Amino acid sequence: MELSELVAHLQQQAAAQKLRLHEKNVYRILSALLATSDFWQLIDYADVPVPTGVLIVRELEQQGYVTIDSENGIFLTDQGRELVEKFHLVAPVNAHCPACEGRGYAYWLDKEFYRRFIEIAKDRPKPLRNYDQASVTPETTVARVQMLKHLGDLHQKEIIVLGAEDDLTGLAIAMTRLARRVLILDIDDRLIEFDRTIIAELGLTNAEAHVFDLRQPLPDEWVGAFDVFITDPPETHSAFRAFVARGIATLRGEGYSGYFGLTLRDASIFRWQEFQRILLNDLGVVVTDIIRNFNHYMNWPYHSETLAARIAPVKQPPRTIWYRSFWYRIETLPGFTRWNEPIQTDALYLDEEGSTT
Amino acid sequence: MELSELVAHLQQQAAAQKLRLHEKNVYRILSALLATSDFWQLIDYADVPVPTGVLIVRELEQQGYVTIDSENGIFLTDQGRELVEKFHLVAPVNAHCPACEGRGYAYWLDKEFYRRFIEIAKDRPKPLRNYDQASVTPETTVARVQMLKHLGDLHQKEIIVLGAEDDLTGLAIAMTRLARRVLILDIDDRLIEFDRTIIAELGLTNAEAHVFDLRQPLPDEWVGAFDVFITDPPETHSAFRAFVARGIATLRGEGYSGYFGLTLRDASIFRWQEFQRILLNDLGVVVTDIIRNFNHYMNWPYHSETLAARIAPVKQPPRTIWYRSFWYRIETLPGFTRWNEPIQTDALYLDEEGSTT
């Protein structure tokens, strides 16, 4: 079977599951197999959603290019190695800056702050499955704060954090004591309680935390009231509206900024194009930064209950960090839209491409 | 005068010059004035096109917020300092990773290659004004190569470099001996001759360099023939077509990638939104990376002849690097467009926002 045939065949199967892929996704999986036999690292290297990765790996097995050992991982066969050579594929190379983990902003620039944040974060509530929680590493959270500082989005700014406070981004911002106001919203009362306790203990007068369900419209007093928003949505269309579009609605006017993560583990690059069109065409903003794999997520305790674990061709849980997302920054421009409608769905976290909730 | 009045007044004047600005641009200039009195550094911090920066600085002078000393620079007056305090503005903070200059890819990861590139680059032709040339630092060029390597866009790939070979990006790629093919195009025969000499001296069999004017359509044999394109266009709409849209036309199919620089020194963030809409809507690609200030440009010998120098409120030439651009990466997706029409203009380099040619 030629690779073009294999890709065409895969695309048919993908379409039946409402998934999308192209030949480069297949090449990338094959390249990654030169570096790892671990399914989760494979997904990390290949930048495809888990269900798409499963589909490709299963088809490669079907065609005799890989063997799957559910205990030990995924391995190229001799036939697979021939295919890899035919297409001149080589193992992925890591050329990210080791000093900043490739983010461009170093978490260690303010060591004192980094250490204080880690001390606070050690007692944070454990991630919960029903809110799709998975915390980023402390290095990620601190690098987010550094980036805000670098871009003039921290000092004396009014900042709203919409959900994803399991990352403690709102708390970290408050801890700098540099923002004029930090408003932290999350649906999880454990996180809000945690933040409130620390805010009280540290005597942070500029920060407040509220339980809030982002499917609901924001109250008027928060619309058009902030300099900066920060969020980290699940990658469904409804969540993108609930988190990002609502974030944009909070901004004060033209030239104000927002930050959010988008992953390729629970959404395809095809979906990203849809999101980018929504940002540019419907919401009227401009994208100023997209930083690859800025956000590193610590493995979550409920992994074994996820769809990802159930459909994975191996039984091994992830042994290293494999879930990453890119960090977007946008700015509002004339004609931007303040969208703030209610969302009538329970399926905020899962769709055909998502699997890690 | 209230700041909102000042902004409205500035916007009127800007419109008369076909420039665009918003209040955050004014805030950013004021913040930058807390860190520097150098006009060129001011533009670097403020991320506005030179003509817009001039407009804002002149208006701030008019209103008594700054004084301009054409020999020594631009300084906040007492009234200016009051304004800055009223808006709680602080000086810009640098939190970029010092190890990689904020790029996320470190030029020093392969020291041997970095050194060899510098040795080759030391004899390169001097930048010419009539082709809008300004070379990036060797660190920038080498970091571009690292990024290609990291993203699987180098090993055994067929790569086309469309212009901007004063950066020697094509030559650097050829020097890795990792690409299957490198095709270098530039309008400047001095650069093509230089590349050809080095290619012959080093015995690089995978690289070729041709004089080519990108206002012309590419020959059919180069359309749909490459895995990766790289370019660094001037920021006019016609140059964006000539360099970037034509780059996309060279790509083999879906999932293939292109790299290009965009600056905020010769184009506004408003223009960027137009470019992003062209990428998403007209050309059908997706943006995968936008890396802030990845490209650092060495000051060019013809500075004093440029419009930027003529309209600058100071006589001092730049003393440090002030011209930077962001590095974009895109990928093609289903339905992407291969645009390859002739361009009938001489004004490839200059428009109302551009001034550094």
mmCIF file of C-alpha atoms in Angstrom, chain A residues 16-296:
data_model
loop_
_atom_site.group_PDB
_atom_site.id
_atom_site.type_symbol
_atom_site.label_atom_id
_atom_site.label_comp_id
_atom_site.label_asym_id
_atom_site.label_seq_id
_atom_site.Cartn_x
_atom_site.Cartn_y
_atom_site.Cartn_z
ATOM 1 C CA ALA A 16 -16.737 8.539 9.969
ATOM 2 C CA GLN A 17 -15.657 9.621 13.478
ATOM 3 C CA LYS A 18 -15.833 13.327 12.574
ATOM 4 C CA LEU A 19 -12.051 13.543 12.843
ATOM 5 C CA ARG A 20 -9.729 15.234 10.350
ATOM 6 C CA LEU A 21 -6.147 14.491 9.409
ATOM 7 C CA HIS A 22 -3.637 15.000 6.606
ATOM 8 C CA GLU A 23 -0.530 13.165 5.406
ATOM 9 C CA LYS A 24 1.822 15.222 7.547
ATOM 10 C CA ASN A 25 0.045 13.899 10.662
ATOM 11 C CA VAL A 26 0.931 10.366 9.553
ATOM 12 C CA TYR A 27 4.552 11.312 8.786
ATOM 13 C CA ARG A 28 4.841 12.936 12.181
ATOM 14 C CA ILE A 29 3.599 9.824 14.001
ATOM 15 C CA LEU A 30 6.116 7.738 12.046
ATOM 16 C CA SER A 31 8.942 10.166 12.905
ATOM 17 C CA ALA A 32 7.973 10.120 16.549
ATOM 18 C CA LEU A 33 8.138 6.297 16.577
ATOM 19 C CA LEU A 34 11.868 6.665 15.900
ATOM 20 C CA ALA A 35 12.179 8.415 19.255
ATOM 21 C CA THR A 36 9.669 6.735 21.542
ATOM 22 C CA SER A 37 7.525 3.653 22.012
ATOM 23 C CA ASP A 38 5.390 5.414 24.626
ATOM 24 C CA PHE A 39 1.921 6.231 23.326
ATOM 25 C CA TRP A 40 1.570 9.456 25.322
ATOM 26 C CA GLN A 41 4.935 10.793 24.214
ATOM 27 C CA LEU A 42 3.936 9.869 20.678
ATOM 28 C CA ILE A 43 0.884 12.125 20.952
ATOM 29 C CA ASP A 44 3.070 14.836 22.470
ATOM 30 C CA TYR A 45 5.498 14.717 19.526
ATOM 31 C CA ALA A 46 2.841 14.309 16.849
ATOM 32 C CA ASP A 47 0.546 17.181 17.830
ATOM 33 C CA VAL A 48 -2.669 15.324 16.989
ATOM 34 C CA PRO A 49 -5.717 14.762 19.183
ATOM 35 C CA VAL A 50 -5.665 11.431 21.041
ATOM 36 C CA PRO A 51 -8.503 9.828 18.986
ATOM 37 C CA THR A 52 -6.693 10.761 15.755
ATOM 38 C CA GLY A 53 -3.440 9.341 17.077
ATOM 39 C CA VAL A 54 -5.226 6.113 18.021
ATOM 40 C CA LEU A 55 -6.733 5.862 14.546
ATOM 41 C CA ILE A 56 -3.348 6.327 12.845
ATOM 42 C CA VAL A 57 -1.537 3.875 15.141
ATOM 43 C CA ARG A 58 -4.255 1.228 14.683
ATOM 44 C CA GLU A 59 -4.133 1.590 10.901
ATOM 45 C CA LEU A 60 -0.320 1.389 10.896
ATOM 46 C CA GLU A 61 -0.687 -1.839 12.885
ATOM 47 C CA GLN A 62 -3.304 -3.132 10.433
ATOM 48 C CA GLN A 63 -0.892 -2.506 7.554
ATOM 49 C CA GLY A 64 1.990 -4.200 9.332
ATOM 50 C CA TYR A 65 4.075 -1.076 9.972
ATOM 51 C CA VAL A 66 3.903 -1.214 13.778
ATOM 52 C CA THR A 67 3.242 -3.728 16.505
ATOM 53 C CA ILE A 68 1.309 -2.750 19.585
ATOM 54 C CA ASP A 69 2.220 -4.327 22.881
ATOM 55 C CA SER A 70 -0.361 -3.075 25.347
ATOM 56 C CA GLU A 71 2.130 -3.461 28.212
ATOM 57 C CA ASN A 72 5.289 -2.129 26.592
ATOM 58 C CA GLY A 73 4.254 0.272 23.873
ATOM 59 C CA ILE A 74 4.276 0.770 20.116
ATOM 60 C CA PHE A 75 7.153 -0.319 17.891
ATOM 61 C CA LEU A 76 7.993 -0.002 14.214
ATOM 62 C CA THR A 77 8.234 -3.341 12.401
ATOM 63 C CA ASP A 78 10.900 -3.995 9.758
ATOM 64 C CA GLN A 79 8.307 -3.004 7.184
ATOM 65 C CA GLY A 80 7.647 0.149 9.196
ATOM 66 C CA ARG A 81 11.364 0.978 9.257
ATOM 67 C CA GLU A 82 11.486 0.578 5.477
ATOM 68 C CA LEU A 83 8.578 3.007 5.138
ATOM 69 C CA VAL A 84 10.312 5.515 7.406
ATOM 70 C CA GLU A 85 13.487 5.252 5.327
ATOM 71 C CA LYS A 86 11.586 5.571 2.066
ATOM 72 C CA PHE A 87 10.164 8.887 3.247
ATOM 73 C CA HIS A 88 13.508 9.990 4.710
ATOM 74 C CA LEU A 89 11.911 10.588 8.097
ATOM 75 C CA VAL A 90 14.109 11.261 11.103
ATOM 76 C CA ALA A 91 13.406 11.336 14.834
ATOM 77 C CA PRO A 92 12.204 14.665 16.274
ATOM 78 C CA VAL A 93 15.000 16.952 17.457
ATOM 79 C CA ASN A 94 14.627 19.164 20.516
ATOM 80 C CA ALA A 95 16.097 22.614 19.873
ATOM 81 C CA HIS A 96 14.046 24.502 22.445
ATOM 82 C CA CYS A 97 16.069 26.731 24.735
ATOM 83 C CA PRO A 98 16.807 24.659 27.848
ATOM 84 C CA ALA A 99 16.927 27.744 30.053
ATOM 85 C CA CYS A 100 13.274 28.750 29.535
ATOM 86 C CA GLU A 101 11.828 25.432 28.294
ATOM 87 C CA GLY A 102 11.228 27.156 24.957
ATOM 88 C CA ARG A 103 8.828 29.789 26.244
ATOM 89 C CA GLY A 104 11.065 32.816 25.757
ATOM 90 C CA TYR A 105 10.259 33.930 29.317
ATOM 91 C CA ALA A 106 12.288 32.428 32.139
ATOM 92 C CA TYR A 107 10.466 31.397 35.315
ATOM 93 C CA TRP A 108 13.711 31.745 37.285
ATOM 94 C CA LEU A 109 14.262 35.439 36.546
ATOM 95 C CA ASP A 110 12.683 36.269 39.900
ATOM 96 C CA LYS A 111 13.820 33.314 42.021
ATOM 97 C CA GLU A 112 12.334 34.695 45.210
ATOM 98 C CA PHE A 113 8.875 34.900 43.643
ATOM 99 C CA TYR A 114 9.214 31.460 42.050
ATOM 100 C CA ARG A 115 10.054 29.927 45.415
ATOM 101 C CA ARG A 116 7.216 31.707 47.220
ATOM 102 C CA PHE A 117 4.741 30.535 44.581
ATOM 103 C CA ILE A 118 5.859 26.913 44.906
ATOM 104 C CA GLU A 119 5.475 27.084 48.680
ATOM 105 C CA ILE A 120 1.906 28.349 48.317
ATOM 106 C CA ALA A 121 0.996 25.985 45.471
ATOM 107 C CA LYS A 122 2.046 22.817 47.292
ATOM 108 C CA ASP A 123 -1.241 22.763 49.229
ATOM 109 C CA ARG A 124 -3.575 23.442 46.339
ATOM 110 C CA PRO A 125 -6.704 21.303 45.787
ATOM 111 C CA LYS A 126 -6.245 18.174 43.665
ATOM 112 C CA PRO A 127 -7.524 18.332 40.050
ATOM 113 C CA LEU A 128 -11.128 17.207 39.580
ATOM 114 C CA ARG A 129 -12.407 15.356 36.518
ATOM 115 C CA ASN A 130 -15.864 16.916 36.473
ATOM 116 C CA TYR A 131 -14.335 20.357 35.799
ATOM 117 C CA ASP A 132 -11.721 19.098 33.273
ATOM 118 C CA GLN A 133 -8.966 20.202 35.643
ATOM 119 C CA ALA A 134 -5.268 19.640 35.024
ATOM 120 C CA SER A 135 -2.861 22.075 36.549
ATOM 121 C CA VAL A 136 0.059 23.531 34.655
ATOM 122 C CA THR A 137 3.496 23.270 36.251
ATOM 123 C CA PRO A 138 4.512 26.045 38.652
ATOM 124 C CA GLU A 139 7.158 27.001 36.059
ATOM 125 C CA THR A 140 4.357 27.597 33.545
ATOM 126 C CA THR A 141 2.312 29.754 35.912
ATOM 127 C CA VAL A 142 5.328 31.853 36.876
ATOM 128 C CA ALA A 143 6.336 32.259 33.212
ATOM 129 C CA ARG A 144 2.806 33.541 32.498
ATOM 130 C CA VAL A 145 3.349 36.205 35.154
ATOM 131 C CA GLN A 146 6.746 37.115 33.629
ATOM 132 C CA MET A 147 5.147 37.493 30.216
ATOM 133 C CA LEU A 148 2.411 39.762 31.604
ATOM 134 C CA LYS A 149 5.122 41.870 33.190
ATOM 135 C CA HIS A 150 7.173 42.038 29.988
ATOM 136 C CA LEU A 151 4.229 43.165 27.904
ATOM 137 C CA GLY A 152 2.992 45.877 30.232
ATOM 138 C CA ASP A 153 -0.054 43.806 31.151
ATOM 139 C CA LEU A 154 0.597 43.560 34.887
ATOM 140 C CA HIS A 155 1.704 46.771 36.636
ATOM 141 C CA GLN A 156 -1.337 48.725 37.841
ATOM 142 C CA LYS A 157 -3.630 46.779 35.529
ATOM 143 C CA GLU A 158 -7.116 45.462 36.231
ATOM 144 C CA ILE A 159 -7.014 41.764 35.380
ATOM 145 C CA ILE A 160 -9.744 39.133 35.180
ATOM 146 C CA VAL A 161 -9.018 35.399 35.269
ATOM 147 C CA LEU A 162 -11.866 33.350 33.810
ATOM 148 C CA GLY A 163 -11.713 29.774 35.092
ATOM 149 C CA ALA A 164 -8.756 27.390 35.025
ATOM 150 C CA GLU A 165 -7.737 28.666 38.442
ATOM 151 C CA ASP A 166 -6.409 25.181 39.181
ATOM 152 C CA ASP A 167 -3.326 26.730 37.505
ATOM 153 C CA LEU A 168 -3.352 29.386 40.272
ATOM 154 C CA THR A 169 -2.605 32.055 37.677
ATOM 155 C CA GLY A 170 -4.925 34.541 39.356
ATOM 156 C CA LEU A 171 -3.372 33.893 42.735
ATOM 157 C CA ALA A 172 0.157 34.230 41.336
ATOM 158 C CA ILE A 173 -0.775 37.582 39.776
ATOM 159 C CA ALA A 174 -2.244 38.738 43.072
ATOM 160 C CA MET A 175 0.923 37.637 44.888
ATOM 161 C CA THR A 176 3.028 40.046 42.811
ATOM 162 C CA ARG A 177 1.059 42.932 44.391
ATOM 163 C CA LEU A 178 1.656 44.768 41.114
ATOM 164 C CA ALA A 179 -1.828 44.631 39.584
ATOM 165 C CA ARG A 180 -4.369 47.248 40.591
ATOM 166 C CA ARG A 181 -7.092 44.607 40.725
ATOM 167 C CA VAL A 182 -7.312 40.851 40.179
ATOM 168 C CA LEU A 183 -10.741 39.261 39.810
ATOM 169 C CA ILE A 184 -10.618 35.459 39.861
ATOM 170 C CA LEU A 185 -13.597 33.404 38.684
ATOM 171 C CA ASP A 186 -13.894 29.635 38.839
ATOM 172 C CA ILE A 187 -16.739 27.126 38.994
ATOM 173 C CA ASP A 188 -14.902 25.103 41.651
ATOM 174 C CA ASP A 189 -15.587 26.408 45.145
ATOM 175 C CA ARG A 190 -12.557 24.527 46.527
ATOM 176 C CA LEU A 191 -10.249 26.702 44.402
ATOM 177 C CA ILE A 192 -12.085 29.880 45.293
ATOM 178 C CA GLU A 193 -11.851 28.972 48.978
ATOM 179 C CA PHE A 194 -8.144 28.193 48.608
ATOM 180 C CA ASP A 195 -7.478 31.511 46.870
ATOM 181 C CA ARG A 196 -9.505 33.413 49.473
ATOM 182 C CA THR A 197 -7.571 31.831 52.296
ATOM 183 C CA ILE A 198 -4.206 32.754 50.785
ATOM 184 C CA ILE A 199 -5.435 36.223 49.815
ATOM 185 C CA ALA A 200 -6.452 36.775 53.450
ATOM 186 C CA GLU A 201 -3.266 35.256 54.882
ATOM 187 C CA LEU A 202 -1.036 37.401 52.696
ATOM 188 C CA GLY A 203 -3.188 40.486 53.171
ATOM 189 C CA LEU A 204 -3.622 41.002 49.437
ATOM 190 C CA THR A 205 -6.088 43.846 49.197
ATOM 191 C CA ASN A 206 -6.207 43.938 45.416
ATOM 192 C CA ALA A 207 -7.607 40.449 44.798
ATOM 193 C CA GLU A 208 -11.040 38.839 44.976
ATOM 194 C CA ALA A 209 -12.229 35.348 44.051
ATOM 195 C CA HIS A 210 -15.780 34.279 43.164
ATOM 196 C CA VAL A 211 -17.495 31.020 42.245
ATOM 197 C CA PHE A 212 -18.848 31.532 38.739
ATOM 198 C CA ASP A 213 -20.166 29.280 35.966
ATOM 199 C CA LEU A 214 -18.940 30.705 32.657
ATOM 200 C CA ARG A 215 -21.928 29.279 30.792
ATOM 201 C CA GLN A 216 -23.758 32.239 32.343
ATOM 202 C CA PRO A 217 -23.352 35.788 31.006
ATOM 203 C CA LEU A 218 -21.044 37.994 33.043
ATOM 204 C CA PRO A 219 -22.784 40.694 35.066
ATOM 205 C CA ASP A 220 -22.727 44.128 33.404
ATOM 206 C CA GLU A 221 -20.235 45.547 35.897
ATOM 207 C CA TRP A 222 -17.514 43.211 34.557
ATOM 208 C CA VAL A 223 -18.166 43.893 30.871
ATOM 209 C CA GLY A 224 -15.746 46.440 29.410
ATOM 210 C CA ALA A 225 -14.141 46.840 32.821
ATOM 211 C CA PHE A 226 -10.702 45.191 32.530
ATOM 212 C CA ASP A 227 -7.311 45.824 30.963
ATOM 213 C CA VAL A 228 -6.361 42.165 30.590
ATOM 214 C CA PHE A 229 -8.086 38.784 30.658
ATOM 215 C CA ILE A 230 -6.542 35.355 31.140
ATOM 216 C CA THR A 231 -8.168 31.994 30.566
ATOM 217 C CA ASP A 232 -7.447 28.414 29.526
ATOM 218 C CA PRO A 233 -10.544 26.915 27.913
ATOM 219 C CA PRO A 234 -11.356 23.351 26.943
ATOM 220 C CA GLU A 235 -11.158 23.193 23.142
ATOM 221 C CA THR A 236 -14.845 22.777 22.276
ATOM 222 C CA HIS A 237 -16.575 25.512 20.304
ATOM 223 C CA SER A 238 -18.951 26.217 23.172
ATOM 224 C CA ALA A 239 -16.107 26.507 25.682
ATOM 225 C CA PHE A 240 -14.187 28.804 23.329
ATOM 226 C CA ARG A 241 -17.212 31.118 23.399
ATOM 227 C CA ALA A 242 -17.746 30.769 27.134
ATOM 228 C CA PHE A 243 -14.123 31.448 28.073
ATOM 229 C CA VAL A 244 -12.429 33.419 25.279
ATOM 230 C CA ALA A 245 -15.275 35.400 23.717
ATOM 231 C CA ARG A 246 -16.485 36.307 27.203
ATOM 232 C CA GLY A 247 -12.924 37.275 28.122
ATOM 233 C CA ILE A 248 -12.848 39.676 25.192
ATOM 234 C CA ALA A 249 -16.151 41.137 26.393
ATOM 235 C CA THR A 250 -14.491 42.183 29.653
ATOM 236 C CA LEU A 251 -11.924 44.384 27.912
ATOM 237 C CA ARG A 252 -12.055 48.121 28.304
ATOM 238 C CA GLY A 253 -11.582 49.185 24.687
ATOM 239 C CA GLU A 254 -9.285 49.028 21.707
ATOM 240 C CA GLY A 255 -5.713 47.871 22.238
ATOM 241 C CA TYR A 256 -6.413 45.820 25.362
ATOM 242 C CA SER A 257 -5.195 42.262 25.649
ATOM 243 C CA GLY A 258 -6.118 38.695 26.493
ATOM 244 C CA TYR A 259 -4.210 35.463 27.050
ATOM 245 C CA PHE A 260 -5.398 31.876 26.635
ATOM 246 C CA GLY A 261 -4.100 28.373 25.994
ATOM 247 C CA LEU A 262 -5.008 26.133 23.065
ATOM 248 C CA THR A 263 -3.810 22.571 22.777
ATOM 249 C CA LEU A 264 -3.426 20.122 19.903
ATOM 250 C CA ARG A 265 -4.002 17.161 22.259
ATOM 251 C CA ASP A 266 -7.774 17.720 22.439
ATOM 252 C CA ALA A 267 -8.261 19.693 19.210
ATOM 253 C CA SER A 268 -6.855 19.399 15.720
ATOM 254 C CA ILE A 269 -5.008 22.043 13.737
ATOM 255 C CA PHE A 270 -8.181 22.117 11.587
ATOM 256 C CA ARG A 271 -10.152 23.236 14.645
ATOM 257 C CA TRP A 272 -7.491 25.848 15.360
ATOM 258 C CA GLN A 273 -8.152 27.380 11.973
ATOM 259 C CA GLU A 274 -11.839 27.674 12.897
ATOM 260 C CA PHE A 275 -10.906 29.319 16.208
ATOM 261 C CA GLN A 276 -8.540 31.744 14.489
ATOM 262 C CA ARG A 277 -11.277 32.697 11.992
ATOM 263 C CA ILE A 278 -13.659 33.318 14.904
ATOM 264 C CA LEU A 279 -11.041 35.528 16.563
ATOM 265 C CA LEU A 280 -10.314 37.512 13.392
ATOM 266 C CA ASN A 281 -13.730 37.646 11.744
ATOM 267 C CA ASP A 282 -16.389 37.320 14.449
ATOM 268 C CA LEU A 283 -14.676 38.764 17.500
ATOM 269 C CA GLY A 284 -12.562 41.384 15.682
ATOM 270 C CA VAL A 285 -9.282 40.909 17.533
ATOM 271 C CA VAL A 286 -5.714 40.422 16.286
ATOM 272 C CA VAL A 287 -3.353 37.681 17.449
ATOM 273 C CA THR A 288 -0.053 39.088 18.761
ATOM 274 C CA ASP A 289 1.670 35.965 20.129
ATOM 275 C CA ILE A 290 1.394 32.197 19.756
ATOM 276 C CA ILE A 291 4.014 30.468 21.903
ATOM 277 C CA ARG A 292 4.436 26.775 21.219
ATOM 278 C CA ASN A 293 4.132 24.406 24.198
ATOM 279 C CA PHE A 294 4.281 27.260 26.670
ATOM 280 C CA ASN A 295 1.920 25.425 29.015
ATOM 281 C CA HIS A 296 3.022 22.102 30.507
#
